[in-house]
Every structure is written in structure tokens, then in C-alpha cells.
CSV table of C-alpha atoms and ligand atoms in Angstrom, one decimal:
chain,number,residue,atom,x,y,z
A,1,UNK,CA,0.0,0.0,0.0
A,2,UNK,CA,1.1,3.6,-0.5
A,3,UNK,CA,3.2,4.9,2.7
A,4,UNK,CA,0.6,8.1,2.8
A,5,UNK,CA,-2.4,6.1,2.2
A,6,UNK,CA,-1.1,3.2,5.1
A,7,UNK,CA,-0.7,6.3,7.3
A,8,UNK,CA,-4.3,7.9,6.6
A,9,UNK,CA,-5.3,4.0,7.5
A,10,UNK,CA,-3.6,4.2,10.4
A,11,UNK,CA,-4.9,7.7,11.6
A,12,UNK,CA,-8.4,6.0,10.5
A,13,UNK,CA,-8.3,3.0,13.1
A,14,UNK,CA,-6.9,5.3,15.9
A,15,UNK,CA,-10.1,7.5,15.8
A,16,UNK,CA,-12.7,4.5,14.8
A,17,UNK,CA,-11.3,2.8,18.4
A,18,UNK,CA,-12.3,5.7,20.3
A,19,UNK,CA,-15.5,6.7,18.4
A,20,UNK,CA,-18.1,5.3,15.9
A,21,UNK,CA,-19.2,9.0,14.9
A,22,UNK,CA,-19.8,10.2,11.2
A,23,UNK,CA,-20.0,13.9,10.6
A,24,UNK,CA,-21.6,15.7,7.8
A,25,UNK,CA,-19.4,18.5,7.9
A,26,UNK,CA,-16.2,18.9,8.9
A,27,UNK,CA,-14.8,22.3,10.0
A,28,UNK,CA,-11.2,23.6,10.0
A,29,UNK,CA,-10.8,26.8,12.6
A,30,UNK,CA,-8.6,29.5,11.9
A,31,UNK,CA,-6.6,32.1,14.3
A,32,UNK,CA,-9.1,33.1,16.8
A,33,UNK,CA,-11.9,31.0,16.1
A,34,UNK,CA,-10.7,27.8,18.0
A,35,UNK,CA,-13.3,28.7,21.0
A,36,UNK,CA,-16.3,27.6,18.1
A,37,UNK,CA,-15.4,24.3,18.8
A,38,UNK,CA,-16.2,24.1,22.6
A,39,UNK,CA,-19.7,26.1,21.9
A,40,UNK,CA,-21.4,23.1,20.1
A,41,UNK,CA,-22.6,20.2,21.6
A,42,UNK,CA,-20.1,17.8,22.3
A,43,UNK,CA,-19.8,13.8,22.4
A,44,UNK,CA,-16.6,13.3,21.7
A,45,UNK,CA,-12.8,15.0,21.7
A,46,UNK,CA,-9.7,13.3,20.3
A,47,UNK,CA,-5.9,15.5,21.1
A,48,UNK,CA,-4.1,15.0,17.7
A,49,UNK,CA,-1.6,13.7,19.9
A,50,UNK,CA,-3.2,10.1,20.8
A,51,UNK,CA,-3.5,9.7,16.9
A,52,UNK,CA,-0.7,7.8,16.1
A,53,UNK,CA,1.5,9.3,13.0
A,54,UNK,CA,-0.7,12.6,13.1
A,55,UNK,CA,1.3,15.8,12.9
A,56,UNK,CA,0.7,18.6,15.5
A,57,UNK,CA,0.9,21.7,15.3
A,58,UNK,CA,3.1,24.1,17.0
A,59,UNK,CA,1.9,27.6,16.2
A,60,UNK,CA,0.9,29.3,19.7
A,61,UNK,CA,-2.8,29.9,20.1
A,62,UNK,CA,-3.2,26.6,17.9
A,63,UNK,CA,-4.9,24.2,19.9
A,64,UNK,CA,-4.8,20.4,18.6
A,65,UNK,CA,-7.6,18.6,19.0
A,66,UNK,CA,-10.6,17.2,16.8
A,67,UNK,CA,-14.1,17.9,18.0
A,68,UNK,CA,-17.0,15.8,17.3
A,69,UNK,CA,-20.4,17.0,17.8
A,70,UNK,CA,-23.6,18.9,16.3
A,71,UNK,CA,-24.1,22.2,15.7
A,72,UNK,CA,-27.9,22.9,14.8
A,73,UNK,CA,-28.7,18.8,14.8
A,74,UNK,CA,-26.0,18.6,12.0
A,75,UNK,CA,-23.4,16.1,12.8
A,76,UNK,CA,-19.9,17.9,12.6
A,77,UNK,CA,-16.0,17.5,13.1
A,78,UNK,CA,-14.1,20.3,14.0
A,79,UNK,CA,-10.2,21.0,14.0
A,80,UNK,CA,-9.6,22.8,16.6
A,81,UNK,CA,-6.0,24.0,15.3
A,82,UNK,CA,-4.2,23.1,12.1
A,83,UNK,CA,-0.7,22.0,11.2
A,84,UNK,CA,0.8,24.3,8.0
A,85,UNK,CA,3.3,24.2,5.4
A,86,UNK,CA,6.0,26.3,6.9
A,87,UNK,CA,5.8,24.3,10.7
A,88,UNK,CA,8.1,21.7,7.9
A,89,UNK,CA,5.6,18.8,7.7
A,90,UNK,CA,5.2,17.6,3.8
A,91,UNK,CA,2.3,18.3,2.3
A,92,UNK,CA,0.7,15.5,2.4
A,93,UNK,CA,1.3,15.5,6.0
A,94,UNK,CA,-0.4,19.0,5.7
A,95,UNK,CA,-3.7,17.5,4.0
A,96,UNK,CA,-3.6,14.4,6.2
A,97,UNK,CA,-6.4,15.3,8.4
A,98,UNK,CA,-8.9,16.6,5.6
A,99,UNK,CA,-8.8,13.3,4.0
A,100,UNK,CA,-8.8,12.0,7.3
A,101,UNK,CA,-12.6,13.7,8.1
A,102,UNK,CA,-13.3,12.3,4.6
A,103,UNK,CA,-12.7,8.9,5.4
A,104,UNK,CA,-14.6,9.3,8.3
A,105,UNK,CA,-17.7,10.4,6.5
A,106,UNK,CA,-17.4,14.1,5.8
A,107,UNK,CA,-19.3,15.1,3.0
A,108,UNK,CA,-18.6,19.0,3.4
A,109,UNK,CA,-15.2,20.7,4.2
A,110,UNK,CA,-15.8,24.4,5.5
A,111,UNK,CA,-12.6,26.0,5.7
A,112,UNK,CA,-11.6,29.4,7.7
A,113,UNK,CA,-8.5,31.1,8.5
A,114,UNK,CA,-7.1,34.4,9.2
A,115,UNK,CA,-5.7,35.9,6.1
A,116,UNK,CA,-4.4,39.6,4.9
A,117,UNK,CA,-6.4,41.4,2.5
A,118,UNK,CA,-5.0,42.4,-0.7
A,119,UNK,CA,-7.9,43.9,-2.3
A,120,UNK,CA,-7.8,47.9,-1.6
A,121,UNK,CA,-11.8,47.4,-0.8
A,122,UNK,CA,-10.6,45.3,1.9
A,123,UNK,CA,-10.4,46.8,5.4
A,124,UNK,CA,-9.1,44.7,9.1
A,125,UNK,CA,-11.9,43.2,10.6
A,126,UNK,CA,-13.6,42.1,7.0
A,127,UNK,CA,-15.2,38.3,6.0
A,128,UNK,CA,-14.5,37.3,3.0
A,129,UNK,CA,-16.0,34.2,1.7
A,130,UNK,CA,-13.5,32.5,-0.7
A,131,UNK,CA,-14.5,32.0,-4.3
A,132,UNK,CA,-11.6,31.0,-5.9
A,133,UNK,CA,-7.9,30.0,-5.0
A,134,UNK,CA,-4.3,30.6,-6.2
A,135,UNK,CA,-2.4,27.3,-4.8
A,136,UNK,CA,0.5,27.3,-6.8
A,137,UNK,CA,2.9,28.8,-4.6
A,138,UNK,CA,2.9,25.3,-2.4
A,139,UNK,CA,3.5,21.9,-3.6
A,140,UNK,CA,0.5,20.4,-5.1
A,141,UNK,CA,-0.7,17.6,-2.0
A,142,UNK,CA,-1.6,15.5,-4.9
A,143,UNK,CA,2.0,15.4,-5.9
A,144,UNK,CA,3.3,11.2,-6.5
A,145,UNK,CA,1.8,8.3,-6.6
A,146,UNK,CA,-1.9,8.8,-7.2
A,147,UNK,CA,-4.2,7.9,-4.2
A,148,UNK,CA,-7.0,5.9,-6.0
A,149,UNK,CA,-8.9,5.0,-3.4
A,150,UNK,CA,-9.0,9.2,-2.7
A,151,UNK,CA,-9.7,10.1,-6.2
A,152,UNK,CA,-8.1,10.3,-9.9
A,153,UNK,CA,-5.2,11.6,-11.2
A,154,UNK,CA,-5.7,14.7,-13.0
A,155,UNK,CA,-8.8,16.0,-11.1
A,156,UNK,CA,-10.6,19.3,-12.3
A,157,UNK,CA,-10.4,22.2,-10.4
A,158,UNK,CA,-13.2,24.7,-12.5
A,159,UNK,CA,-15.3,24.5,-9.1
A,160,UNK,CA,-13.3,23.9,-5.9
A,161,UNK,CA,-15.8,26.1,-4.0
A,162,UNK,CA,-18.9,25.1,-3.9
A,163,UNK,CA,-22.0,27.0,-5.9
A,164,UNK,CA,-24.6,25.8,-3.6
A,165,UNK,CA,-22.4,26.5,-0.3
A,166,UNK,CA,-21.4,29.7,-1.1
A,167,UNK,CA,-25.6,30.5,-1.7
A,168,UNK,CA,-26.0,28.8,1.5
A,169,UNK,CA,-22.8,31.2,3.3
A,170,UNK,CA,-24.5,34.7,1.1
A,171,UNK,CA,-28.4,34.2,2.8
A,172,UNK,CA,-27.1,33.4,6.1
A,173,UNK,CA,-24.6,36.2,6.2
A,174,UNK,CA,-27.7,38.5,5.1
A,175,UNK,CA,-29.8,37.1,7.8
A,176,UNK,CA,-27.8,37.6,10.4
A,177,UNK,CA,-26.9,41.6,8.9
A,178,UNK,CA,-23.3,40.9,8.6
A,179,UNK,CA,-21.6,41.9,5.2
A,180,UNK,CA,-19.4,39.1,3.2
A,181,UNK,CA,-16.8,40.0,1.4
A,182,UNK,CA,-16.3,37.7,-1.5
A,183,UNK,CA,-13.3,37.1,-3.4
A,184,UNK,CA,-9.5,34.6,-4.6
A,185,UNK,CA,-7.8,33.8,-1.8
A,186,UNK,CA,-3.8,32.6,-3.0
A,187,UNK,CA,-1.7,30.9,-0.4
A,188,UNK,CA,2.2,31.5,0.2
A,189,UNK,CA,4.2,29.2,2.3
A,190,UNK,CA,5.3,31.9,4.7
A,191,UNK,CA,6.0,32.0,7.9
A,192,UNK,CA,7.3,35.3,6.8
A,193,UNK,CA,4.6,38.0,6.0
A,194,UNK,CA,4.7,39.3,2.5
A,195,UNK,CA,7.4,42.1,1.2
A,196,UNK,CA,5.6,45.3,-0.2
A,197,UNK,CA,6.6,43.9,-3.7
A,198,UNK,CA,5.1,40.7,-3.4
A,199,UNK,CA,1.9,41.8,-2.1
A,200,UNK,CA,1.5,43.6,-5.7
A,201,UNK,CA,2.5,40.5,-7.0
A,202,UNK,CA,-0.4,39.0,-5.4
A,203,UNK,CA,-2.4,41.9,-6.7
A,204,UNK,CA,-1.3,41.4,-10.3
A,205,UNK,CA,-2.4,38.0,-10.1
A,206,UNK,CA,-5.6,38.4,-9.2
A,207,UNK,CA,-6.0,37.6,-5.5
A,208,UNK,CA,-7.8,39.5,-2.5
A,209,UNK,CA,-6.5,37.8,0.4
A,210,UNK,CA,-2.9,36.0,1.5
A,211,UNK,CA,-2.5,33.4,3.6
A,212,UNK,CA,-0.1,30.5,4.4
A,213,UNK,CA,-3.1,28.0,4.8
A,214,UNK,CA,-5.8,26.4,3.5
A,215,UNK,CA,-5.5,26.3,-0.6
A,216,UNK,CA,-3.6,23.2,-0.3
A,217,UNK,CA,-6.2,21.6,1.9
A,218,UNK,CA,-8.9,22.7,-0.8
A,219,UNK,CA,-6.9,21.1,-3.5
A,220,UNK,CA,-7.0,18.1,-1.0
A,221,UNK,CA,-10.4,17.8,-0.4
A,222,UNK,CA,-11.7,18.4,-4.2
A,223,UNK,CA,-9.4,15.4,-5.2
A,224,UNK,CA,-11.7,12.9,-3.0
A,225,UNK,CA,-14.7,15.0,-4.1
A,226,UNK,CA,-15.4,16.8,-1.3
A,227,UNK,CA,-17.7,19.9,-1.5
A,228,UNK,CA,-15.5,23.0,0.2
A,229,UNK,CA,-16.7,26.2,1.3
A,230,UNK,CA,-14.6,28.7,3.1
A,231,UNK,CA,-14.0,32.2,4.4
A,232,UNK,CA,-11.1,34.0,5.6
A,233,UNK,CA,-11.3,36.9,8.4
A,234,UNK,CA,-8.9,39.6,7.0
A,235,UNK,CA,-7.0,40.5,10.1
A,236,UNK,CA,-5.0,43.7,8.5
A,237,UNK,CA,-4.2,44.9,5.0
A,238,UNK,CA,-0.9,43.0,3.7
A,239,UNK,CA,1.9,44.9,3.8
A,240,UNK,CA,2.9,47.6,2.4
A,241,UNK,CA,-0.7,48.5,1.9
A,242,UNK,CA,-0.7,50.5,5.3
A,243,UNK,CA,2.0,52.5,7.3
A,244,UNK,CA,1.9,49.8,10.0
A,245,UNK,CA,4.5,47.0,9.9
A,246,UNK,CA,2.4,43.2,10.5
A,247,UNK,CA,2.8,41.5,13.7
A,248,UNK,CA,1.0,37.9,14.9
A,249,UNK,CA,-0.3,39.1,18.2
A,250,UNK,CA,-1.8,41.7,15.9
A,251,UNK,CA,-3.5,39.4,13.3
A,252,UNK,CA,-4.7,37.7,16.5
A,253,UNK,CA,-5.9,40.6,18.6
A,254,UNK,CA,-8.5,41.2,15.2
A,255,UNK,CA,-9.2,37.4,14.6
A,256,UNK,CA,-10.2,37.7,18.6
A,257,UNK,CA,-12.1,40.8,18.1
A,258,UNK,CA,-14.0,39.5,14.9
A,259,UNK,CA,-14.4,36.0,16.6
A,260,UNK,CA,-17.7,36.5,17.7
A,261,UNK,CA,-19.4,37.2,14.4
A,262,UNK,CA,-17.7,34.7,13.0
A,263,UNK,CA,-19.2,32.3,15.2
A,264,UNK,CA,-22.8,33.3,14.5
A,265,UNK,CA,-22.2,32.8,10.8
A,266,UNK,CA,-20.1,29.5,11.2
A,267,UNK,CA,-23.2,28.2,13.1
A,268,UNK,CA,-25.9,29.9,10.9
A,269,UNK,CA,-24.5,28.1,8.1
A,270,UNK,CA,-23.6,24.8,9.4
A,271,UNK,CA,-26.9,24.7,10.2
A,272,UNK,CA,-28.1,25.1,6.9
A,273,UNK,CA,-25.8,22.4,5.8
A,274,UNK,CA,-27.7,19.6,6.3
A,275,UNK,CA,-30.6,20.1,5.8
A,276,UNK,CA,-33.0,19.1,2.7
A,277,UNK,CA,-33.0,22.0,1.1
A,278,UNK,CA,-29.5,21.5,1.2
A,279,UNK,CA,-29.1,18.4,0.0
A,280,UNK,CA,-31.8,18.9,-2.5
A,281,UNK,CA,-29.0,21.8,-4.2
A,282,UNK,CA,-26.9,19.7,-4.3
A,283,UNK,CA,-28.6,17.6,-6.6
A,284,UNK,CA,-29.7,21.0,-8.7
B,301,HPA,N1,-0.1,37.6,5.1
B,301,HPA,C1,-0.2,36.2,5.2
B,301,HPA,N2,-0.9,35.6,6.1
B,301,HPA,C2,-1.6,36.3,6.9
B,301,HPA,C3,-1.7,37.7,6.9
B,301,HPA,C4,-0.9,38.4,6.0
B,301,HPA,O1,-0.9,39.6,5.9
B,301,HPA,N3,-2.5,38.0,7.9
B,301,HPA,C5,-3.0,36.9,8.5
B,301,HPA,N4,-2.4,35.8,7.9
């Protein structure tokens, strides 16, 4: 069997041991949002660590735990904390645990994270609800031997964000009166923040929003089919854009800030995830 396949078994069993769960959803939490994950109700909680061959993360204010619960009735797993690129896993160690909440049942990937915006519309404290991705500036996860059992080869990436999700992320936004910014989110390996020069580069090539997350995982997830939605909390302008130079505790002071109205449309959403109506778009 392939090594990265044999691993993702191994991950598999670990969880199936401790719980017989199957979420609909599965949820990755950015900076500042890990506290979602304790709001929902809970049945079970697994610390990456006792998943044997999982890699944890070491980014303070990253917790490391999966979450397994409902929000709203709809059956979800949550990452509380996510391991990145530039912590010096491999990429497929990177994408490990979104294949991982696919094996275990996940039909929906929402994705969130805290990212700079790039777009001069853009302001600190915006949502923006990803439409598009640049991923090229990371490794391809899909990179070697093809995972068969995941999905094909050459898989098509015309849709990676889902139509029908992003309708469901637009009404519930409205409802609850808080504006969504929509737009191409492109991922760089940092951990560095972005020069001045490179943030025009980003410009130039059509993104909105920089990150060091979360593309990868999308490319992931739309290999094994599944459906992805995601937003990104634009913590500051990138740099260059505004006189002040970029600091973490600073990205994390507005990720804290924003947190809370993040939370209402993570759970407004989800919400509307799994239901019929849902599930009957889907089939549009
Ligand atoms: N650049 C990259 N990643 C980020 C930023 C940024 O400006 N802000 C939050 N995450």
C-alpha cells in the first residue's frame, strides 16, 4: 500500500477505536476562532496527539484537537488548530487530516482562517468568503503516486468552491446583517509575511486575500470529491498597503475581536448544511 495512504489508514483506526461517529461537515478553525469548537454540543474530543503518525501543530494559540459533535442537529467535526506548510511537515502531512474527516464520512469541508487582504476594498476586521484559489505557490498535496482510493489523477479544479455553499454562506450572512466580502484567496508558504513587492505581485495576479493556509487543503479535499466552502477573516491589510509593519499578536488581537461574528455565521451556516434543502442543491 502507499506509505501516505497506510498512514491515513492508520490515523483511520486510531479515531474508529475511540468513536463510531460520522460527521456531515467537517470544519477547520482558523486564528481566533478555536473557541467555536467548545460552543457546540459535544460527544466526543480526540488531542491529535493520541492519533498515532498525526502531525501537531506548534503555532501558539493553535490548539490540537478534533471535535466531534452537532451544531444545529448537523453532525460535525471540527479542528480545533491546524498543522501548516512552513511548521516543515510535507504536504501530504499537511492535507492528512482533511482526507482524514473524509474517510470518516465528511461530506462537506468548510474551511476558515485568518488571512491579509490584498484587495484595496478590503479593510481589518472584514469576511470574505473565498470563491476561488491561487495554490501554486505550495507543492500540489496530490503530488506522487496517485491515491486511488481518494480520487483520480488529474482532477478538475473549475469549481473547488462550492456554488450551492457559497448561496447557502450569502443568505445566512444576510440574515444575520453581517456583510461578506467575496473574493480569490492565494496561499504563500510563509511563515514570513509578505514584502511590499510581493503583495502587488499577489495583486497582479488576481488575489484578495494572502495566507499561508488552507488552498492546499482545498486542492486536497476536491481530489476525494469533497464539497468546500470557506471564508477568511482579513486580520490587516498585507503589507505595504498601510504604514503599520504586520505582527502575529496583531493578526490575532483582530481574529479575537471579529471572533464572535464569525461564530454566528459558522453556526448559521452549518446549520443550513444539512438540511434538505441543502441536500436537495446539491442535486440541482
Ligand atoms: N499575510 C499572510 N498571512 C496572513 C496575513 C498576511 O498579511 N494576515 C494573516 N495571515
Amino acid at each position: 500500500m502507499n506509505s501516505v495512504y497506510e498512514k491515513l489508514q492508520g490515523c483511520y483506526e486510531s479515531i474508529r477505536k475511540r468513536t463510531d461517529f460520522v460527521p456531515r461537515v467537517a470544519l477547520v478553525l482558523g486564528s481566533g476562532l478555536g473557541e467555536f469548537a467548545e460552543e457546540i454540543e459535544i460527544r466526543e474530543t480526540i488531542p491529535y496527539s493520541e492519533i498515532e503518525g498525526f502531525p501537531v501543530s506548534t503555532v501558539p494559540g493553535h490548539k490540537g484537537r478534533f471535535v466531534f459533535g452537532y451544531v444545529s442537529q448537523v453532525p460535525v467535526v471540527i479542528m480545533q488548530g491546524r498543522v501548516h506548510y512552513y511548521e516543515g511537515y510535507s504536504i501530504s502531512d499537511v492535507v492528512l487530516p482533511v482526507r482524514l474527516m473524509k474517510l470518516l464520512g465528511a461530506e462537506i469541508l468548510f474551511l476558515t482562517n485568518a488571512a491579509g487582504g490584498v484587495n484595496y476594498d478590503f479593510s481589518a476586521g472584514d469576511f470574505m468568503m473565498i470563491t476561488d484559489q491561487i495554490s501554486d505557490f505550495v507543492p500540489s498535496p496530490l503530488i506522487g503516486e496517485n491515491l486511488e482510493e481518494l480520487g483520480e489523477r488529474f482532477p478538475d479544479m473549475s469549481e473547488i468552491y462550492d456554488r450551492n455553499l457559497q448561496k447557502i454562506l450569502r443568505t445566512a450572512a444576510k440574515k444575520l446583517g453581517i456583510p461578506l466580502k467575496e473574493g480569490v484567496y492565494l496561499q504563500l508558504t510563509g511563515p514570513n509575511y509578505e514584502s511590499p513587492a510581493e503583495v502587488r505581485m499577489c495583486r497582479i495576479l488576481g488575489a484578495d486575500a494572502v495566507g499561508m493556509s488552507t488552498a492546499c487543503e482545498a486542492v486536497a479535499a476536491n481530489h476525494c470529491k469533497m464539497k468546500i466552502c470557506g471564508i477568511s477573516c482579513i486580520t490587516n491589510l498585507a503589507c505595504g498597503m498601510s504604514q503599520n509593519p504586520l505582527s502575529h499578536r496583531e493578526v490575532q488581537e483582530i481574529a479575537d475581536r471579529t471572533a464572535p461574528d464569525f461564530k454566528r455565521l459558522l453556526a448559521e451556516a452549518i446549520a443550513e448544511m444539512g438540511t434538505e434543502k441543502d441536500r436537495q442543491g446539491e442535486q440541482e
